[in-house]
Short mmCIF file of C-alpha atoms in Angstrom, two decimals:
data_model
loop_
_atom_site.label_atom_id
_atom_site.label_comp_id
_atom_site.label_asym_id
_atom_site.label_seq_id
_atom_site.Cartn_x
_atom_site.Cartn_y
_atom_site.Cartn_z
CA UNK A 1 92.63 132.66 101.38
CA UNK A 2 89.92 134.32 103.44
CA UNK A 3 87.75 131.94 104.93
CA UNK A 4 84.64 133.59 105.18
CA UNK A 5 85.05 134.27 100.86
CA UNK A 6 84.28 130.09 100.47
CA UNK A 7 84.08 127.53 103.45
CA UNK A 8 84.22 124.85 101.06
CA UNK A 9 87.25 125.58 99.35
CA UNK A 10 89.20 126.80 102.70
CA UNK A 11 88.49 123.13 103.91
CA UNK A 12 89.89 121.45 100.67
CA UNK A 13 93.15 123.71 101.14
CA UNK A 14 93.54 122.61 104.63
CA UNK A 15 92.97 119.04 103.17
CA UNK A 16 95.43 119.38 99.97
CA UNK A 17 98.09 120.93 102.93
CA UNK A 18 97.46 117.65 104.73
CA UNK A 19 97.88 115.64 101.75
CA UNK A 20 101.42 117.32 100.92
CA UNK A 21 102.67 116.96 104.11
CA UNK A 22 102.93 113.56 103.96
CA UNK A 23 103.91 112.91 100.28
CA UNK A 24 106.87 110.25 100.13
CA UNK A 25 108.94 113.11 98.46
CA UNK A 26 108.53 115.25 101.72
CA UNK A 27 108.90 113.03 104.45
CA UNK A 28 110.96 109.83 103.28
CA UNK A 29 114.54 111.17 102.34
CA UNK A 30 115.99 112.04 105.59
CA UNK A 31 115.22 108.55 106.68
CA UNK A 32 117.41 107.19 103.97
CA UNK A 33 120.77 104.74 104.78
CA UNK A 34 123.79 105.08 102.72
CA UNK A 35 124.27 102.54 99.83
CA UNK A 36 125.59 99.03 100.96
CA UNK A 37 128.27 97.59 99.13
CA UNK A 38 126.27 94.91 97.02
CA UNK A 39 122.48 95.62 95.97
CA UNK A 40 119.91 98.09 97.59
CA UNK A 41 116.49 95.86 96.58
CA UNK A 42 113.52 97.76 97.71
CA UNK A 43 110.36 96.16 98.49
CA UNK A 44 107.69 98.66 99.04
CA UNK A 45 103.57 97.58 99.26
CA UNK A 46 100.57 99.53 99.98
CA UNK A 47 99.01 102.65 98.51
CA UNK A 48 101.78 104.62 98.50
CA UNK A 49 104.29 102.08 97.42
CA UNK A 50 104.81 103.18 93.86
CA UNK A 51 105.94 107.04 95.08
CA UNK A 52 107.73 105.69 97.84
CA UNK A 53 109.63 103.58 95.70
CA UNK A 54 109.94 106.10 93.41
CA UNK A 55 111.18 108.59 95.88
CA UNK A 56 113.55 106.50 97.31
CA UNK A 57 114.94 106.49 93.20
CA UNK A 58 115.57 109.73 92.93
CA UNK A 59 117.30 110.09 96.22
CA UNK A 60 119.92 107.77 95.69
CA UNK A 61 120.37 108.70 92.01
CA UNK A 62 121.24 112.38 92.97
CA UNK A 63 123.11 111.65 95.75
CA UNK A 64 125.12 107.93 94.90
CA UNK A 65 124.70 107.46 91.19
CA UNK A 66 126.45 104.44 91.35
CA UNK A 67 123.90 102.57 93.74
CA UNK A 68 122.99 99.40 92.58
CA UNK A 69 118.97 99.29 93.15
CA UNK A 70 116.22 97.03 92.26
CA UNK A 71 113.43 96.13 93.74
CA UNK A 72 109.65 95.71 93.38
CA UNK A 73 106.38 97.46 94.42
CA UNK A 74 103.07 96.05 94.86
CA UNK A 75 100.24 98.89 95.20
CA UNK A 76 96.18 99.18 94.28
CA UNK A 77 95.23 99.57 90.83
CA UNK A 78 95.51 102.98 89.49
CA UNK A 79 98.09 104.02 92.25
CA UNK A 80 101.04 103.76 89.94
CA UNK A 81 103.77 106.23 88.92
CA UNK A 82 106.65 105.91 86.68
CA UNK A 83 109.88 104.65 88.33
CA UNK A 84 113.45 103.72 86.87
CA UNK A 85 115.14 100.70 88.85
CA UNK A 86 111.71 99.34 90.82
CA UNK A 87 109.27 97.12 89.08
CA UNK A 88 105.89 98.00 89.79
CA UNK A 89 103.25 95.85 90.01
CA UNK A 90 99.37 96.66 90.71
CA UNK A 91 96.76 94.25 92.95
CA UNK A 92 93.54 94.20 94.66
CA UNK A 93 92.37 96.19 97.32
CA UNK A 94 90.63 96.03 100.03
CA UNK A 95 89.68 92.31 98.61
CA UNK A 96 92.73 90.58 97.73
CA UNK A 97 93.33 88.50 93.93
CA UNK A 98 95.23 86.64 92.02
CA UNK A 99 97.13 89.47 90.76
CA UNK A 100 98.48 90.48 94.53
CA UNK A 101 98.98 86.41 95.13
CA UNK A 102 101.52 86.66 92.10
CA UNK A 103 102.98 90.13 93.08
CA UNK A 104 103.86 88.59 96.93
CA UNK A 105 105.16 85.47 95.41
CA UNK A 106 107.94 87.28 93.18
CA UNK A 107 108.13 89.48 96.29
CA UNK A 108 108.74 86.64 98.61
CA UNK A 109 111.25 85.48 95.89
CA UNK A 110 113.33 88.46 95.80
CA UNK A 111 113.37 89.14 99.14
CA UNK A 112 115.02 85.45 99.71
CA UNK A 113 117.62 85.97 97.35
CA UNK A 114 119.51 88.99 99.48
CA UNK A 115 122.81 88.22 100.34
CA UNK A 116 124.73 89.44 103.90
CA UNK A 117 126.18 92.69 101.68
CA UNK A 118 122.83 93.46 100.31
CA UNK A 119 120.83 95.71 102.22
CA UNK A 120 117.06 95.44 102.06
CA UNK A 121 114.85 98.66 102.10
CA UNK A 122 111.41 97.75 103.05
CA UNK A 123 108.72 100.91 102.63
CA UNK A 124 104.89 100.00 103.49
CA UNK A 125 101.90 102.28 103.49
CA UNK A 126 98.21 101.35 104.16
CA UNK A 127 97.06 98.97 101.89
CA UNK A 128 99.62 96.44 102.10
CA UNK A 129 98.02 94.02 104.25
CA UNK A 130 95.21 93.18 101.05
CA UNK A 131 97.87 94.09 98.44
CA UNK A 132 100.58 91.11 99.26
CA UNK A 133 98.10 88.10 99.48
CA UNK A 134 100.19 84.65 99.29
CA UNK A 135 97.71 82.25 101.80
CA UNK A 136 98.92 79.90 103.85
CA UNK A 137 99.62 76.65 101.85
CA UNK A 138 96.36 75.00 101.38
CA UNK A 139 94.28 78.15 101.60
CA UNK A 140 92.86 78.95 98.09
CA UNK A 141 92.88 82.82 97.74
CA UNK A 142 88.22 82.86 97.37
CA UNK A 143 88.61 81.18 100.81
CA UNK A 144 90.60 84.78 101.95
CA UNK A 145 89.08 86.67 99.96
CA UNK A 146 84.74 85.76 101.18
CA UNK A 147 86.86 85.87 105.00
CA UNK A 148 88.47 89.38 103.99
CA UNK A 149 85.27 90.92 103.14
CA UNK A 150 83.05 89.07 106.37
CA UNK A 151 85.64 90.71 108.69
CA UNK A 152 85.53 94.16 106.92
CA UNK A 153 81.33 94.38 106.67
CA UNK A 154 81.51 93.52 110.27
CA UNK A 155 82.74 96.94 111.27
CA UNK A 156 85.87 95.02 113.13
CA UNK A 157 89.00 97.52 114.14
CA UNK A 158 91.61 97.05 111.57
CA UNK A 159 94.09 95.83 114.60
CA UNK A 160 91.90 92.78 114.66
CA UNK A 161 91.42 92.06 110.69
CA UNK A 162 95.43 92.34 110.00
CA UNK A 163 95.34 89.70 113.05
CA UNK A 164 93.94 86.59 111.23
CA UNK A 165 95.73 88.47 107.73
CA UNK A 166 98.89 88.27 109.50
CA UNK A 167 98.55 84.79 110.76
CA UNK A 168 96.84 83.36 107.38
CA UNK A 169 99.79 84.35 105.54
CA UNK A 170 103.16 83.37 104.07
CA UNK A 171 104.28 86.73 104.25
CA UNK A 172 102.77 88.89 107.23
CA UNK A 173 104.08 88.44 110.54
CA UNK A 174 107.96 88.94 110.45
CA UNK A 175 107.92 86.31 107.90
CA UNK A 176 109.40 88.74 105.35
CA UNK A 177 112.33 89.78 107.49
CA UNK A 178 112.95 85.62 107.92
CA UNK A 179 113.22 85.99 103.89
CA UNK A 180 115.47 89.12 103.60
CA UNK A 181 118.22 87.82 106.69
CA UNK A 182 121.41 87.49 106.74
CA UNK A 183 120.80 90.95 104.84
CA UNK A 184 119.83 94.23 107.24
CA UNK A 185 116.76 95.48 106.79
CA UNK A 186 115.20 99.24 106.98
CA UNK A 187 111.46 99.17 107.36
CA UNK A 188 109.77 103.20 106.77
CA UNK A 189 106.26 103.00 106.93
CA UNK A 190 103.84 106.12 106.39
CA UNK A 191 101.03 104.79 109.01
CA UNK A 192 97.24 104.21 108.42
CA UNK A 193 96.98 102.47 111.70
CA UNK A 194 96.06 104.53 115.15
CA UNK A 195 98.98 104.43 117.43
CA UNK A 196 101.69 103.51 114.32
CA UNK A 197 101.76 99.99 116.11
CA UNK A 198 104.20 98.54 113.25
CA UNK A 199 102.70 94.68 113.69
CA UNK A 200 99.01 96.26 112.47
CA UNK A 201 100.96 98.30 109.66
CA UNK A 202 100.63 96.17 106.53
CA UNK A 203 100.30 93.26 108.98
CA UNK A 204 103.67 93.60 110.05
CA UNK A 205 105.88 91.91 107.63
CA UNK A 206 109.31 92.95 109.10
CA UNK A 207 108.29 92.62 112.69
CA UNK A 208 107.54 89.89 115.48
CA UNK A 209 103.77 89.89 115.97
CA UNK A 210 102.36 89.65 119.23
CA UNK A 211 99.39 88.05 118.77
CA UNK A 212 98.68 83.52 118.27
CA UNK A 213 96.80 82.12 115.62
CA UNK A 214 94.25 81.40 118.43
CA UNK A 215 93.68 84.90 118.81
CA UNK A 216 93.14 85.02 115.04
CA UNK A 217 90.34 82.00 115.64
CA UNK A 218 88.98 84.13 118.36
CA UNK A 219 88.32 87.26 115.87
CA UNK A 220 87.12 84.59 113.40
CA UNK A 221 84.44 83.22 115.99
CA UNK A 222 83.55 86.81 117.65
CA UNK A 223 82.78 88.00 114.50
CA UNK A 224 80.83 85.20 113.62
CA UNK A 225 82.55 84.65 110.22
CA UNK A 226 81.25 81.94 107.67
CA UNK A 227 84.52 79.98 106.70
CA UNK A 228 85.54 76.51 105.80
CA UNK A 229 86.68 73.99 107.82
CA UNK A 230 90.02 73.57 105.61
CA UNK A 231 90.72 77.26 106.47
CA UNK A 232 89.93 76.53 110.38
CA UNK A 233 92.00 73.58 110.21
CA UNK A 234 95.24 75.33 107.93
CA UNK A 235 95.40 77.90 111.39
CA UNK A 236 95.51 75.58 113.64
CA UNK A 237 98.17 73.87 111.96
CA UNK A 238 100.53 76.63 110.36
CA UNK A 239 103.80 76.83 111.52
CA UNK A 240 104.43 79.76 114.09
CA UNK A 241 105.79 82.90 112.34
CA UNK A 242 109.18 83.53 113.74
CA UNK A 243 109.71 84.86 117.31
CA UNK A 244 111.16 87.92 118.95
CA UNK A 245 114.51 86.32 119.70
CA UNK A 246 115.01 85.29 115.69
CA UNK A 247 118.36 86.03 114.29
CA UNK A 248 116.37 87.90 111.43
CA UNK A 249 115.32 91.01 113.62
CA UNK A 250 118.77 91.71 115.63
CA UNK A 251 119.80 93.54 112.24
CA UNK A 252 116.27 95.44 111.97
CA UNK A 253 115.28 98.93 112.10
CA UNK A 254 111.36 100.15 111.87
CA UNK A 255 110.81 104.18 111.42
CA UNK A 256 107.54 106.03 110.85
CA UNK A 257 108.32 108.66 108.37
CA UNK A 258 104.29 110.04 108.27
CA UNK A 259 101.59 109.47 110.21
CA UNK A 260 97.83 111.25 110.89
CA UNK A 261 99.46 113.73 113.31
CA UNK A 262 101.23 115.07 110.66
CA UNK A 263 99.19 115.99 108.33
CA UNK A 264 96.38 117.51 110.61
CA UNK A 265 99.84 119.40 112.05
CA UNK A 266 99.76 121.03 108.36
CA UNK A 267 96.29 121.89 108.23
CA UNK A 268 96.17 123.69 111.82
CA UNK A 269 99.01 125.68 110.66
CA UNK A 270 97.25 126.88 107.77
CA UNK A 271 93.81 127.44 109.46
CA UNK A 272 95.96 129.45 112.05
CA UNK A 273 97.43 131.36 109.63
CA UNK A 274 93.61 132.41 108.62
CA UNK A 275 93.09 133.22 112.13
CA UNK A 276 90.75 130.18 113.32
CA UNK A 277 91.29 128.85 116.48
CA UNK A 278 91.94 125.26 116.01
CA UNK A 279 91.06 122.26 117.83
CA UNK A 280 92.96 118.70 116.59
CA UNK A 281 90.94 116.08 118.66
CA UNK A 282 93.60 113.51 117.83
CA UNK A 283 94.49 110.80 115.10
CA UNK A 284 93.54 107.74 116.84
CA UNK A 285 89.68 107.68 116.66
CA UNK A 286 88.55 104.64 116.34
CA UNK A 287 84.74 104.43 115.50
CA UNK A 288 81.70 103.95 114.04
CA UNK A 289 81.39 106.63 111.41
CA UNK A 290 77.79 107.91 112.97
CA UNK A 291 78.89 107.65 116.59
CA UNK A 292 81.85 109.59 115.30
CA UNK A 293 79.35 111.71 114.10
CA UNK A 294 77.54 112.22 117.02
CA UNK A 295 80.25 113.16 119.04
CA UNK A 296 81.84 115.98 116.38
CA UNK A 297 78.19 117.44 116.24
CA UNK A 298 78.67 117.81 119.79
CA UNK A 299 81.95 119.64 119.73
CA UNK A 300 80.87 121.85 116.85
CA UNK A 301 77.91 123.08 118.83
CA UNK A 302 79.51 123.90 121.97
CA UNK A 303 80.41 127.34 122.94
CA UNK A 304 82.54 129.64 121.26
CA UNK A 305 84.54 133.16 121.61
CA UNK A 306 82.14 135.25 119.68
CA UNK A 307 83.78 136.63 116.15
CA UNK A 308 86.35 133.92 116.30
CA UNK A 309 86.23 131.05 113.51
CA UNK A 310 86.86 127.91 114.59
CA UNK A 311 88.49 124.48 113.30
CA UNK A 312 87.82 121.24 114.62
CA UNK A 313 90.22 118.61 112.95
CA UNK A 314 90.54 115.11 113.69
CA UNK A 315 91.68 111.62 112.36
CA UNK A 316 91.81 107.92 112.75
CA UNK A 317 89.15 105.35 111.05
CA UNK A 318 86.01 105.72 111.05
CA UNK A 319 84.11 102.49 110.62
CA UNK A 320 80.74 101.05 109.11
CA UNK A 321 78.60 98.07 109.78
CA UNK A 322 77.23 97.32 106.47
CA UNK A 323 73.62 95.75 106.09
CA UNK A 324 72.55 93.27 103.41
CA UNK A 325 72.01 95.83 100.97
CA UNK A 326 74.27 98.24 101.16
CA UNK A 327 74.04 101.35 99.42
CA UNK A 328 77.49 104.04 97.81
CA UNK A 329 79.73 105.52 99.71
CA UNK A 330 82.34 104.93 102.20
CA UNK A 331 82.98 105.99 106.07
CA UNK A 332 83.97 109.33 105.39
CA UNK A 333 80.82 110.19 103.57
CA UNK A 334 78.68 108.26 106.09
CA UNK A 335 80.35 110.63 108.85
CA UNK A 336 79.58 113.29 106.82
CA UNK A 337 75.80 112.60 105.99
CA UNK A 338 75.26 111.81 109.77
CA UNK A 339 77.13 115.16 111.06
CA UNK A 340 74.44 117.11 108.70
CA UNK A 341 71.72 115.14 110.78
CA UNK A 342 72.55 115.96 113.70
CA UNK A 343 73.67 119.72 113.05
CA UNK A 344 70.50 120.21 111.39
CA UNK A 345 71.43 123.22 109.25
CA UNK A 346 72.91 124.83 112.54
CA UNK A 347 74.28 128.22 111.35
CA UNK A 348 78.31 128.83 110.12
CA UNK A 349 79.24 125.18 110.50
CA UNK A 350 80.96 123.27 107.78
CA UNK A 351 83.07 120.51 107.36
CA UNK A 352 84.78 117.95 104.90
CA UNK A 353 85.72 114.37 106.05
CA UNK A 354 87.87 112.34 103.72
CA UNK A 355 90.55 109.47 103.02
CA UNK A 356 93.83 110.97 102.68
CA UNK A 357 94.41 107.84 99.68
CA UNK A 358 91.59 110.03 97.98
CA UNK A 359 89.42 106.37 97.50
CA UNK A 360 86.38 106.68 100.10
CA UNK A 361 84.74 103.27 99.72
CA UNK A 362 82.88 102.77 96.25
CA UNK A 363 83.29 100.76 93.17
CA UNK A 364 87.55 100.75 94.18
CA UNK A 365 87.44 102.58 90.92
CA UNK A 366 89.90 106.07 90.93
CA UNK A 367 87.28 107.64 90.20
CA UNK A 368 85.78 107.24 93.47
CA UNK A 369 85.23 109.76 95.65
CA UNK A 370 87.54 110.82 98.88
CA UNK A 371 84.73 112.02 100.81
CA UNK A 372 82.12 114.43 101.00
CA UNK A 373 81.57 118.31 102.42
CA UNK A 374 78.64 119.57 104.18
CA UNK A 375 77.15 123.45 104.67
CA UNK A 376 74.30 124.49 106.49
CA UNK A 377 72.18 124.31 103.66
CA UNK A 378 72.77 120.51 103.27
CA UNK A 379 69.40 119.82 104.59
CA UNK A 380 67.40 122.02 102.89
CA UNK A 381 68.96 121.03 99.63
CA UNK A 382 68.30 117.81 99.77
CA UNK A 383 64.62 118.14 100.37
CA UNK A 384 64.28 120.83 97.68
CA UNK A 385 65.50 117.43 95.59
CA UNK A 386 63.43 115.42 97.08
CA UNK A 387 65.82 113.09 99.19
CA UNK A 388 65.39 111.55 102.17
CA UNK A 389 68.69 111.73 104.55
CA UNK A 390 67.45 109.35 107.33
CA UNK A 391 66.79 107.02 104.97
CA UNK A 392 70.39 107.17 102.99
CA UNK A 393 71.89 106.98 106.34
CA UNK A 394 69.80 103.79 107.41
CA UNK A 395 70.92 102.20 103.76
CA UNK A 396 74.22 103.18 104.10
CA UNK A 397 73.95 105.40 101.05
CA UNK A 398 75.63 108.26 101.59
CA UNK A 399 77.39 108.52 98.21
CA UNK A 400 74.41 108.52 96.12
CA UNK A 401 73.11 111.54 98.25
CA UNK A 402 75.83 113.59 98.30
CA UNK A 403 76.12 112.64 94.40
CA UNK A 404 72.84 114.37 93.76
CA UNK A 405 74.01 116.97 95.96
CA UNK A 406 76.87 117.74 94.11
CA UNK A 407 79.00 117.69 97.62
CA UNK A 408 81.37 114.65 96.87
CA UNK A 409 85.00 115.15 96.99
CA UNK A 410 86.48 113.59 94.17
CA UNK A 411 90.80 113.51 94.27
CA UNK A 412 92.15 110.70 92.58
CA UNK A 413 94.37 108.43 94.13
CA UNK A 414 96.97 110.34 96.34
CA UNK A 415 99.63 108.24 96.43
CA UNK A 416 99.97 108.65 100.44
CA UNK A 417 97.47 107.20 103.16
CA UNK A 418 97.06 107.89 106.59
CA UNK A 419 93.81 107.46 107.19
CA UNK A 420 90.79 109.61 107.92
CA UNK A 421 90.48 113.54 107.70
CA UNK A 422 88.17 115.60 109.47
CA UNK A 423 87.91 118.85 109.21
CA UNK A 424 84.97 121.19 110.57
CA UNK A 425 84.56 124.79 110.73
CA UNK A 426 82.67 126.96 112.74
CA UNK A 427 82.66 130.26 111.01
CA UNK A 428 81.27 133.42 112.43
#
């Protein structure tokens, strides 16, 4: 379509292009193994878990009929879709519950009942980390839960949250390849996590991690995290997770089937085909969402070639430091609200910023939003309706404002997640 016709949807094309591009039905497939002789079991969490699974289904149904699959998938409410051979199961996120403690116990029990001619298929996607929630013996699951939601109102980089995840847990950690051996495993992860570093992804389940449970204490402490002593004390005292050299990774493969880099690929191809010059920053930014700000506003201002439109795209996680009374909204939106602050209605720029798991913070309802767009006339609207941006921004309220606004981007769940999309365009 012709940019220049409507900025606003141009920017939700190149976001629906980004989304597609890294479906489970585009990207898993060629990543498939052929059949073992006993049972393929899949075990799939996150987000994405229920169309990965569900993927994976139809693949080996068209191609070897006769493959003997089961398996289970643990994803966020409302993420769901129909599957034939996998049992799907839906938990809390980004707060773990009782429902995900139950889901990665049956998990953990399948997983230890593959045999050497089994083969076990593991698929994760972001999400996965709050989704299979089996504690440490000892640690109730409202002792991980009040940690799980210190560590994520502090603003800390997701690295260092699946940390003291991965080392709280029965699960995390290479603990679930020490369940699946003697059988070989396949791990395929679509990646949420800035560099695809697969001991962050989901907290690493199938991998060796590289980090102590003192380093785990050290986030707690840094962070300065209200906990109980009986969760202090069932750290220091866990058993290690299993090392490098265990038996149960010498029969291990890990593959990244989708990542941030491609699906901002997909959108710059489209915006080129509209004739904008594009720009991808990168999909590793790692930030607060109004320093983030701050530094697109600068990019979006800078010089130009004259009668050239131009696309700015970038991804990662944005982050947010929530007070005590925070307000709607999520990062995305935040970003957004503080890019229209500091373009300050400046002429022909636009942009969207969303989730690409089409949940943006809120109620963790699917009806949440994915984001929100801004125009030049942002601003102006607002005041015409008598809001005050600074102030949403201070009260980390950026959802209510674009509400009244009208400028939320509402999706659904997408069934895919990797991460944060940014998109603005400078259109002359």
């Amino acid at each position: 379509m012709a940019l220049h016709d409507d900025p606003r949807r141009f920017l939700l094309h190149l976001f629906e292009a980004a989304i597609r591009a890294v479906q489970p039905a585009t990207c898993l497939s060629r990543h498939l193994p052929a059949p073992p002789k006993g049972r393929l079991v899949i075990l799939a969490a996150g987000k994405a878990a229920a169309s990965m699974a569900a993927a994976a289904e139809e693949f080996y149904d068209a191609r070897w009929p006769n493959t003997k699959i089961e398996g289970m998938a643990v994803t966020r409410y409302g993420h769901t879709c129909p599957t034939r051979h996998v049992k799907v199961c839906e938990a809390g996120h980004p707060f773990p519950d009782a429902a995900g403690t139950q889901a990665a116990t049956d998990f953990l029990a399948l997983a230890n009942s593959l045999g050497p001619d089994d083969y076990g298929l593991v698929l994760l996607s972001g999400g996965a980390s709050a989704l299979l929630a089996l504690p440490l013996s000892g640690v109730s699951i409202e002792e991980k839960q009040s940690l799980t939601r210190q560590l994520l109102a502090s603003g800390a980089p997701i690295a260092e949250v699946n940390c003291v995840r991965s080392h709280l847990s029965r699960i995390k950690g290479g603990r679930l390849a020490e369940a699946i051996h003697p059988a070989p495993i396949l791990t395929l992860a679509i990646s949420d996590v800035a560099g695809n570093d697969p001991t962050i992804i989901g907290s690493g389940p199938t991998v060796p991690t590289t980090t102590t449970s003192q380093d785990a204490l050290k986030v707690i402490e840094h962070y300065a995290v209200t906990t109980t002593q009986n969760l202090i004390h069932c750290l220091e005292t866990a058993p290690p997770p299993p090392a490098s050299t265990d038996p149960c990774f010498e029969a291990h493969r890990f593959t990244i089937v989708a990542s941030g880099s491609q699906a901002l690929a997909a959108a710059a191809t489209l915006a080129r085909e509209a004739g904008c010059d594009v720009t991808i920053v990168g999909d590793e930014l790692e930030d607060d969402a109004q320093a983030l700000a701050t530094s697109h506003a600068r990019m979006a201002k800078s010089p130009t070639n004259p009668g050239v439109p131009r696309l700015i795209l970038s991804g990662g996680e944005a982050t947010v430091t929530l007070g005590k009374s925070p307000g709607a909204g999520g990062p995305n939106q935040e970003f957004s609200l503080a890019l229209a602050l500091q373009l300050q209605g400046e002429r022909n720029i636009y942009a969207l910023a969303c989730d690409t798991d089409g949940i943006d913070g809120g109620s963790g309802g699917t009806d949440d939003p994915a984001g929100a767009f801004i125009s030049p006339t942002t601003l102006h609207r607002a005041t015409a309706l008598g809001l005050d941006p600074e102030m949403a921004l201070k009260n980390h309220d950026a959802g209510t404002f674009f509400g009244k606004l009208d400028d939320l981007v509402t999706t659904g769940p997408t069934r895919t997640n990797v991460n944060d999309f940014r998109a603005i365009l400078i259109s002359e």
